[in-house]
Short mmCIF file of C-alpha atoms and ligand atoms in Angstrom, two decimals:
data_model
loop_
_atom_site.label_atom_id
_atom_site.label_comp_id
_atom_site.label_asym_id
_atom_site.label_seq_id
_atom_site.Cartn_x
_atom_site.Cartn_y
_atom_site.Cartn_z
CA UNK S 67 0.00 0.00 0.00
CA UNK S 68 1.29 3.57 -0.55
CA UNK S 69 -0.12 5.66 2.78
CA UNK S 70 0.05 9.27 2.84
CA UNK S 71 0.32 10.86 6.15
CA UNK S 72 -0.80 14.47 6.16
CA UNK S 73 1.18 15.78 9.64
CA UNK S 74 4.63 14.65 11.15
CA UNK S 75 2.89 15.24 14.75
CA UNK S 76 2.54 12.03 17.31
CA UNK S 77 -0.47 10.17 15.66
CA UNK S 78 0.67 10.65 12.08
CA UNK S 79 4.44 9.29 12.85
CA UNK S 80 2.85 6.61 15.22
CA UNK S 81 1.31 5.33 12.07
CA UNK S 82 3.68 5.61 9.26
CA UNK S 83 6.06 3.63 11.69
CA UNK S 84 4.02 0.66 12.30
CA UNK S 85 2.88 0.42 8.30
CA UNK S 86 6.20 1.04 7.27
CA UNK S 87 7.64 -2.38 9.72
CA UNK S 88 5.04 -4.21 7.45
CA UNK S 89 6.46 -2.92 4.59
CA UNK S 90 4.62 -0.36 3.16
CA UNK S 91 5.16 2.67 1.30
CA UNK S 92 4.99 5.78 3.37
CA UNK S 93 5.38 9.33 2.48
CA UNK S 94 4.70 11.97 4.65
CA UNK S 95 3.90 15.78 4.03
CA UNK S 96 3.82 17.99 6.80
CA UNK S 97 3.35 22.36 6.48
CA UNK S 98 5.58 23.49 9.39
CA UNK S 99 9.32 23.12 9.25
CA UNK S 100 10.08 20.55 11.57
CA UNK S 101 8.68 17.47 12.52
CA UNK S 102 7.07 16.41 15.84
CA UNK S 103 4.16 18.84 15.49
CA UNK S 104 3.26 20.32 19.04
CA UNK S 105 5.57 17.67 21.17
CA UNK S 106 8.31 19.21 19.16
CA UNK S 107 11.82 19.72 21.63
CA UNK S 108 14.66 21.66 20.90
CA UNK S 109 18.23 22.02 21.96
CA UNK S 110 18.91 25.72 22.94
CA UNK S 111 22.10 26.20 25.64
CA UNK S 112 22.11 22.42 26.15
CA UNK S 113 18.67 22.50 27.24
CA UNK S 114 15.56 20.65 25.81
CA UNK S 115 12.73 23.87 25.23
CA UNK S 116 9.21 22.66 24.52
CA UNK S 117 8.72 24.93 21.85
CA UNK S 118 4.79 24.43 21.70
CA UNK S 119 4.03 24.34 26.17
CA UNK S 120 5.20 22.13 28.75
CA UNK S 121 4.88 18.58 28.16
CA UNK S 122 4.80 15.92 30.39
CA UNK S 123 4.30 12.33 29.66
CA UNK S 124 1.53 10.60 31.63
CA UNK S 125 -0.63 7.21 31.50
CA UNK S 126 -1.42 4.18 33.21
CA UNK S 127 -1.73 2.24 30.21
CA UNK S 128 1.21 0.18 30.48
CA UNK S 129 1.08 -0.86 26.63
CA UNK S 130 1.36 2.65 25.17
CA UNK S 131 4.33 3.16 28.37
CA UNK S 132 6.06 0.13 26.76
CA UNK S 133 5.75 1.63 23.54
CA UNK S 134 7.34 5.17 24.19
CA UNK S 135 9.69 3.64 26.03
CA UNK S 136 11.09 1.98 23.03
CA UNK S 137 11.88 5.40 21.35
CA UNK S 138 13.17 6.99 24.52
CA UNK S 139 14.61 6.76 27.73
CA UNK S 140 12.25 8.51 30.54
CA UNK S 141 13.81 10.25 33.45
CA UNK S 142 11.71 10.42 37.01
CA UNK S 143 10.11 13.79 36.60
CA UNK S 144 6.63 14.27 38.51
CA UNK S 145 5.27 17.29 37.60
CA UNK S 146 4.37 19.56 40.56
CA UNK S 147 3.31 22.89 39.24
CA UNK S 148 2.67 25.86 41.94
CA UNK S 149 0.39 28.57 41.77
CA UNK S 150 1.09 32.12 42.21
CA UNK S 151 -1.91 34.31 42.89
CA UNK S 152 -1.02 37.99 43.13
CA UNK S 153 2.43 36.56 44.88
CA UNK S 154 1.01 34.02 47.74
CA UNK S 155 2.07 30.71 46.43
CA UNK S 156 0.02 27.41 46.58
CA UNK S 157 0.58 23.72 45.58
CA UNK S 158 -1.01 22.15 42.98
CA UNK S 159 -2.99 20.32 41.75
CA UNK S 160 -5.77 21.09 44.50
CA UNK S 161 -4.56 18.36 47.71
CA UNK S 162 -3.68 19.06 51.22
CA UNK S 163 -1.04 21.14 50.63
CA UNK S 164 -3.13 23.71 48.88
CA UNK S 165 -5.76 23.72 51.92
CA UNK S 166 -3.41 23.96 54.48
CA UNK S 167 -2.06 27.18 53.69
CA UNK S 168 -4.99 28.38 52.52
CA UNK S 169 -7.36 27.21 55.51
CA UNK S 170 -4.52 26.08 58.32
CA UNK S 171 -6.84 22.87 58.20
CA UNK S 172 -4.87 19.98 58.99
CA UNK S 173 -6.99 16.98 58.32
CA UNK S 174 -8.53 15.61 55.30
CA UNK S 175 -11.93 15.74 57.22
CA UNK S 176 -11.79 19.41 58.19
CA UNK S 177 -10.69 19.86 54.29
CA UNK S 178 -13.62 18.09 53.64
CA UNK S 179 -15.82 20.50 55.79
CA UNK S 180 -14.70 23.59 54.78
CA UNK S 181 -15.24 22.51 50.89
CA UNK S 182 -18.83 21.35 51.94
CA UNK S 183 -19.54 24.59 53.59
CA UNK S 184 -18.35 26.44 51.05
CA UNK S 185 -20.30 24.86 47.74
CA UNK S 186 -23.73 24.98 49.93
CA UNK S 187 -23.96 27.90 47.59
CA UNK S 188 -24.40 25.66 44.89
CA UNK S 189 -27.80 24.50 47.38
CA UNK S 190 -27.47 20.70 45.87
CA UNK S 191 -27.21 21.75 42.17
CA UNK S 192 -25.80 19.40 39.63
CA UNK S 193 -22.90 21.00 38.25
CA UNK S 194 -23.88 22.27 34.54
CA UNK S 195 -20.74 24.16 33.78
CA UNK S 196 -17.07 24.56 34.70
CA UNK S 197 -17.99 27.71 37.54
CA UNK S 198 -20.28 25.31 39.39
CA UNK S 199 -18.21 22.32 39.18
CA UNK S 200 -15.30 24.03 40.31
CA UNK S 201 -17.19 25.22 43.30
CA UNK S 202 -18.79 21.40 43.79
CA UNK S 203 -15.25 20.00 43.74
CA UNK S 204 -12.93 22.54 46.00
CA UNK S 205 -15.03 25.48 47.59
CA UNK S 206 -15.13 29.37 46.58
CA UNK S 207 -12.00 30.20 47.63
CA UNK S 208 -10.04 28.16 45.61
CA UNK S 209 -12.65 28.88 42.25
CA UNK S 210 -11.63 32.42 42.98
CA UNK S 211 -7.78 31.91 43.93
CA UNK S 212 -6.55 29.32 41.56
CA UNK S 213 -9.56 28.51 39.16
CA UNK S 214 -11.43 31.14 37.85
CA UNK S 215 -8.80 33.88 36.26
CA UNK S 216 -6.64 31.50 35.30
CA UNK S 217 -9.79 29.42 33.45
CA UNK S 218 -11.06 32.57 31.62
CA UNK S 219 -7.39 33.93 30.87
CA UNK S 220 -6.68 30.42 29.21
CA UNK S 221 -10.38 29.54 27.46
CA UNK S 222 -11.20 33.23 26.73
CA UNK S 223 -14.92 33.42 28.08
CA UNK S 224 -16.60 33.36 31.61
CA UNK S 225 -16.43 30.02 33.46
CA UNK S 226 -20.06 29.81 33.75
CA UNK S 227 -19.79 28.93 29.87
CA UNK S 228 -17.42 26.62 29.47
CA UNK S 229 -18.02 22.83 29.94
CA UNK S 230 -17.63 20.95 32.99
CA UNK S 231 -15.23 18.34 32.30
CA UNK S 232 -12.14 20.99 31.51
CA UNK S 233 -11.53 21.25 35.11
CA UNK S 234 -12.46 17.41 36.15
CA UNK S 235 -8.76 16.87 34.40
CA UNK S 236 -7.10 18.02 37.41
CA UNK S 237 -6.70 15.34 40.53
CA UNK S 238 -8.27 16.58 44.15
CA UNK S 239 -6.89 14.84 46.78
CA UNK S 240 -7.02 14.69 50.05
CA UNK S 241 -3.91 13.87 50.79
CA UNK S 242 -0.12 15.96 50.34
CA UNK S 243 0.89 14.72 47.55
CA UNK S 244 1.74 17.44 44.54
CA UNK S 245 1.50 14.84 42.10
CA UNK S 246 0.07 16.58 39.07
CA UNK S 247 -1.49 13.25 37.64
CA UNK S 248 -3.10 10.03 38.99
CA UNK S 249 -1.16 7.99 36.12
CA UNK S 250 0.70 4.98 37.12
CA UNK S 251 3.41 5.96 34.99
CA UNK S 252 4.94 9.54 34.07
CA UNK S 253 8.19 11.61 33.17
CA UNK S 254 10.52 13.65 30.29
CA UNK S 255 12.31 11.43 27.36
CA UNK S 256 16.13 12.70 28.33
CA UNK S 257 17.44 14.12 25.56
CA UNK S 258 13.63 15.48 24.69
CA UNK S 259 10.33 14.39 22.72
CA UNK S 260 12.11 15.17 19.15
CA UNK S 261 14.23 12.21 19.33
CA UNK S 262 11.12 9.51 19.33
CA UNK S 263 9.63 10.79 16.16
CA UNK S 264 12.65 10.96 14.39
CA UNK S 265 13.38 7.51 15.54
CA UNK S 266 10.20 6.85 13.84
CA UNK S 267 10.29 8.56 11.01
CA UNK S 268 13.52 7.26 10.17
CA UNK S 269 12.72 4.44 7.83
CA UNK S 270 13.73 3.20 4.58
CA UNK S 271 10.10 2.43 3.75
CA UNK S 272 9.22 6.16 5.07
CA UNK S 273 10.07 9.21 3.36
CA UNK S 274 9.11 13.06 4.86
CA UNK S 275 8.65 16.05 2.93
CA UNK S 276 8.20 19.30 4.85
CA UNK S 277 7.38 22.74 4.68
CA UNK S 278 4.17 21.20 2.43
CA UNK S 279 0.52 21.69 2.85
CA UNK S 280 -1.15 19.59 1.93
CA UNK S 281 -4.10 21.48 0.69
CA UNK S 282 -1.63 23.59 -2.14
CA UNK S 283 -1.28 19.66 -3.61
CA UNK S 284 -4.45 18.00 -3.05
CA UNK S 285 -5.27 16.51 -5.97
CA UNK S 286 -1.65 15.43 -7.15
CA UNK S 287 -0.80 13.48 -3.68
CA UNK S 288 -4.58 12.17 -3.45
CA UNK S 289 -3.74 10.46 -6.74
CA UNK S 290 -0.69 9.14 -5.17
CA UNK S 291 -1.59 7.63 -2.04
CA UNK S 292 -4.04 4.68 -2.14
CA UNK S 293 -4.87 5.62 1.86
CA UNK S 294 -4.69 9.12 3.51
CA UNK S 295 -3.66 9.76 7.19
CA UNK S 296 -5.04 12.88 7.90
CA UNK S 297 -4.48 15.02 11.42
CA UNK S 298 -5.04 18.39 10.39
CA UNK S 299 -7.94 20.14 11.18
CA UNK S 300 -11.15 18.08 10.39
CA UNK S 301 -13.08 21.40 9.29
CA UNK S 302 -10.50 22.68 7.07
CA UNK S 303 -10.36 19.21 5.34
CA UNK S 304 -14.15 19.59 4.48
CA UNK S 305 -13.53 23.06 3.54
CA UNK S 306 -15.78 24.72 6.09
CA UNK S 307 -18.87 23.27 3.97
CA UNK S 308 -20.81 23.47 7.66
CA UNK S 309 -19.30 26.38 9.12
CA UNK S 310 -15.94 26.64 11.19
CA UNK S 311 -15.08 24.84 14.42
CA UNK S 312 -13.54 26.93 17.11
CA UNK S 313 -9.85 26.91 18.58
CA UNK S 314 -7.74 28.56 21.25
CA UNK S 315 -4.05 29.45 20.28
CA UNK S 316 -1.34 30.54 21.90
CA UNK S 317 1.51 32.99 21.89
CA UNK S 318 4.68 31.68 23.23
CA UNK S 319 7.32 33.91 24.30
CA UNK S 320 10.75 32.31 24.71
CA UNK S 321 14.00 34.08 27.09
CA UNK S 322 17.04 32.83 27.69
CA UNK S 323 18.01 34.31 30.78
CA UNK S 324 22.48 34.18 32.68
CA UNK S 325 21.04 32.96 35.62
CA UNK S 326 20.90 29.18 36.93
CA UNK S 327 17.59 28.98 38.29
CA UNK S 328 14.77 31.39 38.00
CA UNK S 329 11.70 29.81 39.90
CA UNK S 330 12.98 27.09 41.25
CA UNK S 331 9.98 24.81 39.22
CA UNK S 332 9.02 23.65 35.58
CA UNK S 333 5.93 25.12 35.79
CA UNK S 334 4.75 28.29 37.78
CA UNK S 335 0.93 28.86 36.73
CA UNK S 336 -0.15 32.62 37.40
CA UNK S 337 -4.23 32.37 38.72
CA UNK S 338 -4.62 36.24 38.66
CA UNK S 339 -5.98 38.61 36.08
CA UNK S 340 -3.59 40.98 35.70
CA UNK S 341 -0.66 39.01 34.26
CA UNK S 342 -2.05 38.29 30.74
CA UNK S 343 -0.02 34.88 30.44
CA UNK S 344 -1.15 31.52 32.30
CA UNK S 345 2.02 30.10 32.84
CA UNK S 346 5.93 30.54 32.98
CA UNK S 347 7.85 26.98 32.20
CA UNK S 348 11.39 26.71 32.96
CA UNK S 349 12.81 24.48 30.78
CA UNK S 350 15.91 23.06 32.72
CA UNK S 351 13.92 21.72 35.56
CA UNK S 352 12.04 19.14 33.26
CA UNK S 353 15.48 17.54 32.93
CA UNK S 354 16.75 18.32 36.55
CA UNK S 355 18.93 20.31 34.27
CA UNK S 356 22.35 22.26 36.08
CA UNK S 357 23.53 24.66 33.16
CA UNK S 358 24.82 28.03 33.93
CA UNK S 359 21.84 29.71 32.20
CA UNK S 360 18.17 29.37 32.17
CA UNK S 361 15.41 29.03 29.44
CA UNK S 362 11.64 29.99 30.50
CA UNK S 363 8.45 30.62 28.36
CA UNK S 364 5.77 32.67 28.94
CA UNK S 365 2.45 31.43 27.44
CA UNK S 366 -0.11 33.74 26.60
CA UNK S 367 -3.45 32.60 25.90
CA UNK S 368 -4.80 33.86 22.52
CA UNK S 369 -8.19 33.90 19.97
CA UNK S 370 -7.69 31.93 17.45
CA UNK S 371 -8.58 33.24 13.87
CA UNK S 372 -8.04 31.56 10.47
CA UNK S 373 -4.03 30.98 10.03
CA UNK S 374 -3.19 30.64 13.69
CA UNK S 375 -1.94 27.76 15.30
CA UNK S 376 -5.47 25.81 16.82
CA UNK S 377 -3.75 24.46 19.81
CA UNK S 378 -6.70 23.17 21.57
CA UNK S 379 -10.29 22.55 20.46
CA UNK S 380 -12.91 24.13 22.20
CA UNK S 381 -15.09 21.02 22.92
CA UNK S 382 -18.32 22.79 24.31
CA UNK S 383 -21.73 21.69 23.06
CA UNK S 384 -21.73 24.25 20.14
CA UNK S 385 -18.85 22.60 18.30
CA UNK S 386 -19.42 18.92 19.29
CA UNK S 387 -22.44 19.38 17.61
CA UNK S 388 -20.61 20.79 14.60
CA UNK S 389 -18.16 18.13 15.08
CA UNK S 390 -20.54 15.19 14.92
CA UNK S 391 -21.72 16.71 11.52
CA UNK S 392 -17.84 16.59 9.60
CA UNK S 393 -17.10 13.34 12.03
CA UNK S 394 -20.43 11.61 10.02
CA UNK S 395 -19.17 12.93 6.75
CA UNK S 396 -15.54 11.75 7.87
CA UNK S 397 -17.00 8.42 7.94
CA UNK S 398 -18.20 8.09 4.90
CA UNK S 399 -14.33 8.82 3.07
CA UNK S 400 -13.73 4.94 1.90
CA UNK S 401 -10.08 6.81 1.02
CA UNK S 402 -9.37 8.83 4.03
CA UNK S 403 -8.59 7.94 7.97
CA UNK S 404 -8.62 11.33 10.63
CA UNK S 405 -7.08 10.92 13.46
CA UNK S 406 -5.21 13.17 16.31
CA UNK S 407 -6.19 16.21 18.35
CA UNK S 408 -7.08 18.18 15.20
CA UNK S 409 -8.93 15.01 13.24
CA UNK S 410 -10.84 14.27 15.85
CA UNK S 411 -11.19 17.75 17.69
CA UNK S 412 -10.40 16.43 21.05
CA UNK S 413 -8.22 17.50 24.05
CA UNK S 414 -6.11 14.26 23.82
CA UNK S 415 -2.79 14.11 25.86
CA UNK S 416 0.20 12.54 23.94
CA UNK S 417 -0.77 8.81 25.68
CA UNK S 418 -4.09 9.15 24.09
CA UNK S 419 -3.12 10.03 20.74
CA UNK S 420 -0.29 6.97 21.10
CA UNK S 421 -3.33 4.53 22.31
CA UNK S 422 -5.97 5.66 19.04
CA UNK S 423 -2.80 5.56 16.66
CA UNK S 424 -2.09 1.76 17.29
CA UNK S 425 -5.43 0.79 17.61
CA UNK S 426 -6.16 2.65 14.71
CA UNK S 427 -3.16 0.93 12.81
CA UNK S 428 -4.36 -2.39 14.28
CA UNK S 429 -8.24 -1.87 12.33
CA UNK S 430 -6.49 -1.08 8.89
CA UNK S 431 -4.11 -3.77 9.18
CA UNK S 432 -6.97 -6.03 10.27
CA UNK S 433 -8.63 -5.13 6.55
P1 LIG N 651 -0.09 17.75 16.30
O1 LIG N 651 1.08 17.63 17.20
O2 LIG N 651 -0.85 19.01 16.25
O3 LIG N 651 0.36 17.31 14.84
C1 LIG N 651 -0.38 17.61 13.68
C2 LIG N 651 0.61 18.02 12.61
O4 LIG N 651 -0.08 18.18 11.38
C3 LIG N 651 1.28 19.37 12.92
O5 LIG N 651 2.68 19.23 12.86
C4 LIG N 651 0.73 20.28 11.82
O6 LIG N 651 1.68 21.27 11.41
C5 LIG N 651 0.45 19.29 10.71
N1 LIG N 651 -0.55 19.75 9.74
C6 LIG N 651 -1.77 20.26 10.01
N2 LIG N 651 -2.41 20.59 8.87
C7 LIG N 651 -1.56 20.27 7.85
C8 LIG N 651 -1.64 20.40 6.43
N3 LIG N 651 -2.71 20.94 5.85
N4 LIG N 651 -0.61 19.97 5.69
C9 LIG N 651 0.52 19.45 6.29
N5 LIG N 651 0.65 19.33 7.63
C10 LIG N 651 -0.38 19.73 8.40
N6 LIG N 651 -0.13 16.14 26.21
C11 LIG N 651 0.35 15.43 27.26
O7 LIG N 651 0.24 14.20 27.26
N7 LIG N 651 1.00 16.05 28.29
C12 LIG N 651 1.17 17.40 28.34
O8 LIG N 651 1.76 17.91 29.30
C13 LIG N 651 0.66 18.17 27.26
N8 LIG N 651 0.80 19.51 27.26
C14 LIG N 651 0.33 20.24 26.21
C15 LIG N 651 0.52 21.62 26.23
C16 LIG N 651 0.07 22.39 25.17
C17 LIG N 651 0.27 23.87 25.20
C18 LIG N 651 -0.60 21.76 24.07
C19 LIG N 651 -1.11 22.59 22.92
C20 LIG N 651 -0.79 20.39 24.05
C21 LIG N 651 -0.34 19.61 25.11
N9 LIG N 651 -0.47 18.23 25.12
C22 LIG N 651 0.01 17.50 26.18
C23 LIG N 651 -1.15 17.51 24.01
C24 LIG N 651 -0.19 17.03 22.92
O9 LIG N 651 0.47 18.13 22.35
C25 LIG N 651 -1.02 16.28 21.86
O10 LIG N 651 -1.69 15.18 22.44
C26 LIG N 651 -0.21 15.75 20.68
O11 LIG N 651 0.82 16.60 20.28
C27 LIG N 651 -1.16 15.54 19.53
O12 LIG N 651 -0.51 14.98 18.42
P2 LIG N 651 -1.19 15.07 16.99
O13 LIG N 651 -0.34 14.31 16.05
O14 LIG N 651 -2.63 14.73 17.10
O15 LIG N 651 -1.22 16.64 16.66
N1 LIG N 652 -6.80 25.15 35.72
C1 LIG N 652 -7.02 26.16 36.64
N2 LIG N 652 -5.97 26.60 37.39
C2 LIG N 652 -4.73 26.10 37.27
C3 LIG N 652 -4.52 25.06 36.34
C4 LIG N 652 -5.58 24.61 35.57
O1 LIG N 652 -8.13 26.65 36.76
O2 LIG N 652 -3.82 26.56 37.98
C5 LIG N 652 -7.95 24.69 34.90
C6 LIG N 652 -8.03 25.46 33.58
O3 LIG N 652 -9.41 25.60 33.28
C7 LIG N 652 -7.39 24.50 32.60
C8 LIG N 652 -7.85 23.15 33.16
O4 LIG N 652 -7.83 23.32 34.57
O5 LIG N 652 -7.84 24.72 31.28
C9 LIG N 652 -6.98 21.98 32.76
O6 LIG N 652 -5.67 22.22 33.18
P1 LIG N 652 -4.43 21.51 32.50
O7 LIG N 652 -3.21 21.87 33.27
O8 LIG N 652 -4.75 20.08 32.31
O9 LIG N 652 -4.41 22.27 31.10
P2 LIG N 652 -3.45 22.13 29.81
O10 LIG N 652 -2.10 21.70 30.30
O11 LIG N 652 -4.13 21.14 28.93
O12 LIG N 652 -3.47 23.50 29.25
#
């Protein structure tokens, strides 16, 4: 078979790699300069910079932790981010840590009885949006420390509006223990994320052509490829026939700073208003890294309008239901597989996109 993969991001090169170790034909075309799409890592003053935000492998599926693992070595990084609201500092995500010094409680139950006090506002609701399940799961105080600026900095619109499950990605525990994720397994490739795909990539049976959109040669490399891979954006594919699905970008804004150690963390989120970006990542601490100088990145939320980066779907009810509608139509393409965060407009971490890839893989090869 001759596939044609259209994006050298994680599901794309997941799939020409397993085809092309059954010995088929792969050719891949992919419009930015690099491969890797957002997981992309680069080498600046011997330390790895997420170009596209922090990113932190995570899953408890222990196939797709084998699988990774072949491409990579992983170091022991647990990501612990801290919060910085207008300068007090608090531990994330949301566990005893964080109530302590907001409450001085000291035990899970009188954590547990200040949160129910506090959401009696909500008199019994069922939480219907991201505001009232915020309040359901830690109180008021931490929906307006930690939660609420930081929500409608990042998603652009009040939290009232946005769906529920955004916020049910983050643990509460209540216990101290800063662990970021619940995952069984979780850290950084040493040496960065770039390394896997090119490992992957790297294949006589696969060849990569960049800087190419697929869109400016359609019809020539549709007439090439007997199967399509496709993990660009499902709308753009279907050339808006239904009307455009909605995205949030980002503006990333890189320093390299002669200092060792400027926060002392990977990942310092800022839950205020008045600082315009979400989050400062320094680099070097992702990699326990001791270089003389220091990389961070500031990440500013932004709107997203056509020709911007559409780093995250927004997956409210508006555009699932537009979704559904290219998704059906998506179906129907005898030619044509979409798959990835774009393909299938959903907020998949990298383990997900690594899980639908093989399984994915395993249904064509199954044909
Ligand atoms: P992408 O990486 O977007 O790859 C798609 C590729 O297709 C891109 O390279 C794009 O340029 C290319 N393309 C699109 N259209 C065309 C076209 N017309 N022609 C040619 N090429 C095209 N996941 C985690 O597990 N942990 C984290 O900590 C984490 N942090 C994240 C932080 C941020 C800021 C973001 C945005 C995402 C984060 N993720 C994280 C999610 C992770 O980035 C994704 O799960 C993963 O990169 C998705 O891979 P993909 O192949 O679906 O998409
Ligand atoms: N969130 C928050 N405060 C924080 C961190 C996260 O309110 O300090 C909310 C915010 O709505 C965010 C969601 O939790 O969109 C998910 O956070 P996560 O860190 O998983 O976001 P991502 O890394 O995908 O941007």
């Amino acid at each position: 078979m001759n596939y044609l993969i259209v994006g050298a991001g994680l599901f794309g090169s997941v799939f020409a790699y397993e085809v092309a170790q059954k010995g088929h034909n792969v050719s891949v075309v992919e419009k930015r300069a690099h491969i890797a799409g957002n997981i992309y890592t680069e080498n600046i003053e011997g330390i790895q910079m997420h170009k596209y935000g922090a990113h932190i492998f995570h899953t408890s599926n222990k196939e797709v932790w084998d699988y990774v693992n072949q491409f990579a070595e992983f170091n022991r990084y647990t990501n612990s981010p801290i919060a910085n609201y207008n300068g007090e500092i608090y531990n994330l995500p949301f566990n005893m840590n964080t109530f302590n010094k907001l409450w001085g409680v000291i035990t899970p139950a009188e954590a547990q009885a200040k949160i129910d006090e506090q959401k009696a506002v909500l008199n019994g609701k069922r939480p219907s949006n991201l505001e009232e399940q915020a309040i359901s799961l830690v109180g008021t105080d931490i929906y307006k420390k930690l939660i609420k600026d930081y929500t409608e900095k990042q998603w652009g619109r009040p939290c009232a509006e946005l769906p529920a499950f955004i916020i049910k990605r983050l643990p509460v525990r209540m216990t101290y223990d800063n662990n970021y994720f619940n995952d069984k397994y979780q850290g950084i490739p040493i040496g960065g994320y770039t390394q896997i795909i090119e490992k992957m990539l790297d294949h006589p049976n696969i060849e990569v052509r960049l800087n190419t959109d697929f869109f400016e040669y359609k019809d020539e490399l549709e007439g090439e490829a007997d199967k399509i891979i496709y993990t660009g954006m499902i709308d753009q594919y279907f050339d808006y026939e239904f009307g455009r699905l909605e995205y949030r970008s980002l503006r990333f804004e890189h320093e390299v700073l002669d200092m060792p150690n400027y926060q002392g963390n990977a990942v310092v989120n800022y839950t205020d208003a008045e600082n315009k970006f979400t989050r400062i990542i320094e680099h070097k601490h992702f990699e326990f890294g001791e270089q003389e100088k220091t990389i961070i990145t500031k990440e500013y939320p932004a709107d997203w309008k056509p020709g911007d980066e559409p780093y995250y779907p927004v997956n409210d009810q508006k555009n699932n239901e537009l979704f559904k509608k290219y998704f059906k139509k998506a179906k129907e393409q005898e030619k044509v597989i979409f798959g990835g965060r774009l393909g299938m407009y959903k907020y998949y971490d990298m383990h997900m996109v690594i899980h639908e890839a093989l399984n994915c893989v395993k249904r064509e090869l199954a044909e």
